[in-house]
mmCIF file of C-alpha atoms in Angstrom:
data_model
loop_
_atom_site.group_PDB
_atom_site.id
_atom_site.type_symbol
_atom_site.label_atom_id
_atom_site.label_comp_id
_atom_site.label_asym_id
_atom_site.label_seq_id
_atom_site.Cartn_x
_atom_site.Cartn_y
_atom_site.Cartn_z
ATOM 1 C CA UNK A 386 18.054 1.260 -33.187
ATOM 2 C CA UNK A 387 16.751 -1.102 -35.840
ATOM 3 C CA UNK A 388 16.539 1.509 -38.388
ATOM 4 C CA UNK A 389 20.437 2.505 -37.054
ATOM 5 C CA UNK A 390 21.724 -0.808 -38.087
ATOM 6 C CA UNK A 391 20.128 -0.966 -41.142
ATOM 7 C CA UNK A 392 20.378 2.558 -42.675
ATOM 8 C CA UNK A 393 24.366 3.828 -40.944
ATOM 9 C CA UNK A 394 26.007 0.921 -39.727
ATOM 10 C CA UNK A 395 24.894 -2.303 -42.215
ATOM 11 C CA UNK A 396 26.125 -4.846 -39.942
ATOM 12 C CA UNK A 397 29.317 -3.752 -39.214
ATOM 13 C CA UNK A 398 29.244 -3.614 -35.216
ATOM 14 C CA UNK A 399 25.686 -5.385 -34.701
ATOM 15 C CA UNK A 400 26.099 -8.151 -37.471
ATOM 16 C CA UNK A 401 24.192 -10.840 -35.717
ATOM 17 C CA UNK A 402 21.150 -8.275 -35.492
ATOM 18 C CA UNK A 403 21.607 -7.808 -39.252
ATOM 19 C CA UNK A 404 21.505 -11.139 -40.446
ATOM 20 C CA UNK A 405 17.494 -11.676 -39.608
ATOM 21 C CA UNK A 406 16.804 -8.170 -39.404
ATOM 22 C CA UNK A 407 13.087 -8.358 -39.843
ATOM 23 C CA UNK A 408 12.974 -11.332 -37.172
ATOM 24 C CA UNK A 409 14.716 -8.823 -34.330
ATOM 25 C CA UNK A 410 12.189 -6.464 -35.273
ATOM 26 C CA UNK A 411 8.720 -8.812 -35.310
ATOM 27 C CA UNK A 412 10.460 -9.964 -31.913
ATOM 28 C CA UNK A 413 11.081 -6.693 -30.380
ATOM 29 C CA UNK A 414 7.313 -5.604 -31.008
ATOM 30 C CA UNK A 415 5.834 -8.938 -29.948
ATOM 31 C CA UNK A 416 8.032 -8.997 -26.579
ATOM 32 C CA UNK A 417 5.844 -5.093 -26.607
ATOM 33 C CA UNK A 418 3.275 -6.891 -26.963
ATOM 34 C CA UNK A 419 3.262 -9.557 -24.466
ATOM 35 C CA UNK A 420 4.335 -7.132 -21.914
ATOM 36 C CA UNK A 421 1.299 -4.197 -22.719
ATOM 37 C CA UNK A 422 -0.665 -7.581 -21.934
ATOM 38 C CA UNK A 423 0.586 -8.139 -18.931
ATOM 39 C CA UNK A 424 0.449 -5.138 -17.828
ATOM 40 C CA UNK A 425 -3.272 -4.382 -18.752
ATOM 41 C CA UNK A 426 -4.353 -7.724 -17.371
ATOM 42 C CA UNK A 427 -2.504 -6.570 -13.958
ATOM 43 C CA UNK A 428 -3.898 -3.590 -13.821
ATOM 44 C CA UNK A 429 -7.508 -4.763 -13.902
ATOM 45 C CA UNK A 430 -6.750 -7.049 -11.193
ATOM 46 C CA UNK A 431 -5.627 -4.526 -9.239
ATOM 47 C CA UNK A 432 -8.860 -2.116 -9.643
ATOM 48 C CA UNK A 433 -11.135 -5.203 -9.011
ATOM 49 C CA UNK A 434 -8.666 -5.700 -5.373
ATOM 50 C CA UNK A 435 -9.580 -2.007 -4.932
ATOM 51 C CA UNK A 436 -13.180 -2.126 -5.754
ATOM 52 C CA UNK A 437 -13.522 -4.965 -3.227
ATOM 53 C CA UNK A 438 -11.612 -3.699 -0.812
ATOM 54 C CA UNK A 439 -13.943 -1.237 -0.378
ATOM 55 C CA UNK A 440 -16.895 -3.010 -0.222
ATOM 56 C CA UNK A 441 -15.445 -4.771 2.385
ATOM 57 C CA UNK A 442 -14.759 -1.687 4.655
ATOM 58 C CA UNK A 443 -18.302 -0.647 3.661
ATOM 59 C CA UNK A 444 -19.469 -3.292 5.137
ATOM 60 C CA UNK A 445 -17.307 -3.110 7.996
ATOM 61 C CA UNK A 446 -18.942 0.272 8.422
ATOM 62 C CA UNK A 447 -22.625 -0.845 7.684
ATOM 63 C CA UNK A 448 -21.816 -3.756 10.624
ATOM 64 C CA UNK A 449 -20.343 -1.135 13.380
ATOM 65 C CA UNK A 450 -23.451 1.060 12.787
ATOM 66 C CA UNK A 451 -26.087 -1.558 13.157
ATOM 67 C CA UNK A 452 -24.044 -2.599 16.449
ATOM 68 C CA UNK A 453 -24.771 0.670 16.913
ATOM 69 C CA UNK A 454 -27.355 1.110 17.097
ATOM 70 C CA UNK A 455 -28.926 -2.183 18.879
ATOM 71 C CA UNK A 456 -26.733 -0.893 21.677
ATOM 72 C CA UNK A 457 -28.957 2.655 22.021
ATOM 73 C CA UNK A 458 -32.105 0.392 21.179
ATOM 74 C CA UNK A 459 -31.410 -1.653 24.476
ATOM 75 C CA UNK A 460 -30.369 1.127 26.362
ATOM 76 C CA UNK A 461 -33.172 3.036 25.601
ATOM 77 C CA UNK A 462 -35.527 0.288 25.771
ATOM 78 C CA UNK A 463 -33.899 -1.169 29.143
ATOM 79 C CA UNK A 464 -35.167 1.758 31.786
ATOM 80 C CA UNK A 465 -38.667 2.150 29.715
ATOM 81 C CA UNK A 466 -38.901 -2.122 30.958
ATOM 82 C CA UNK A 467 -38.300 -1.070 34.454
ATOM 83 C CA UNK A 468 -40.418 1.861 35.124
ATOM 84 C CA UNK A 469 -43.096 -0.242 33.743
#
């Protein structure tokens, strides 16, 4: 669009873009910018949630299983107490 106003139209119908051309444009590619920021910033936040979300149910997992198996253990070890 930039080039547009420039090359074709020289400020006929976008004048006020035409009067600091260069600033428009070093504005348009910072506002880029800030926003590929934000975006890659969010995005690592948002694998790190994932990656410890997982752990979490892991854990969750690792917690039933151990319940688990003290639960066998005892029954197990229960009848062995009384025919002693």
């Amino acid at each position: 669009m930039f080039s547009y106003i420039a090359a074709v139209d020289h400020g006929n119908q976008y004048a006020y873009i035409q009067q600091d051309l260069t600033g428009n444009v070093i504005n348009f590619l910072a506002s880029r910018v800030v926003v590929f920021f934000i975006f890659f910033l969010t995005n690592g936040r948002i694998k790190k949630q994932q990656l410890y979300y997982e752990q979490i149910q892991q854990s969750g997992r690792l917690k039933i299983t151990g319940q688990l198996a003290a639960a066998v253990a005892h029954e197990i070890r229960n009848p062995l107490t009384v025919m002693k």
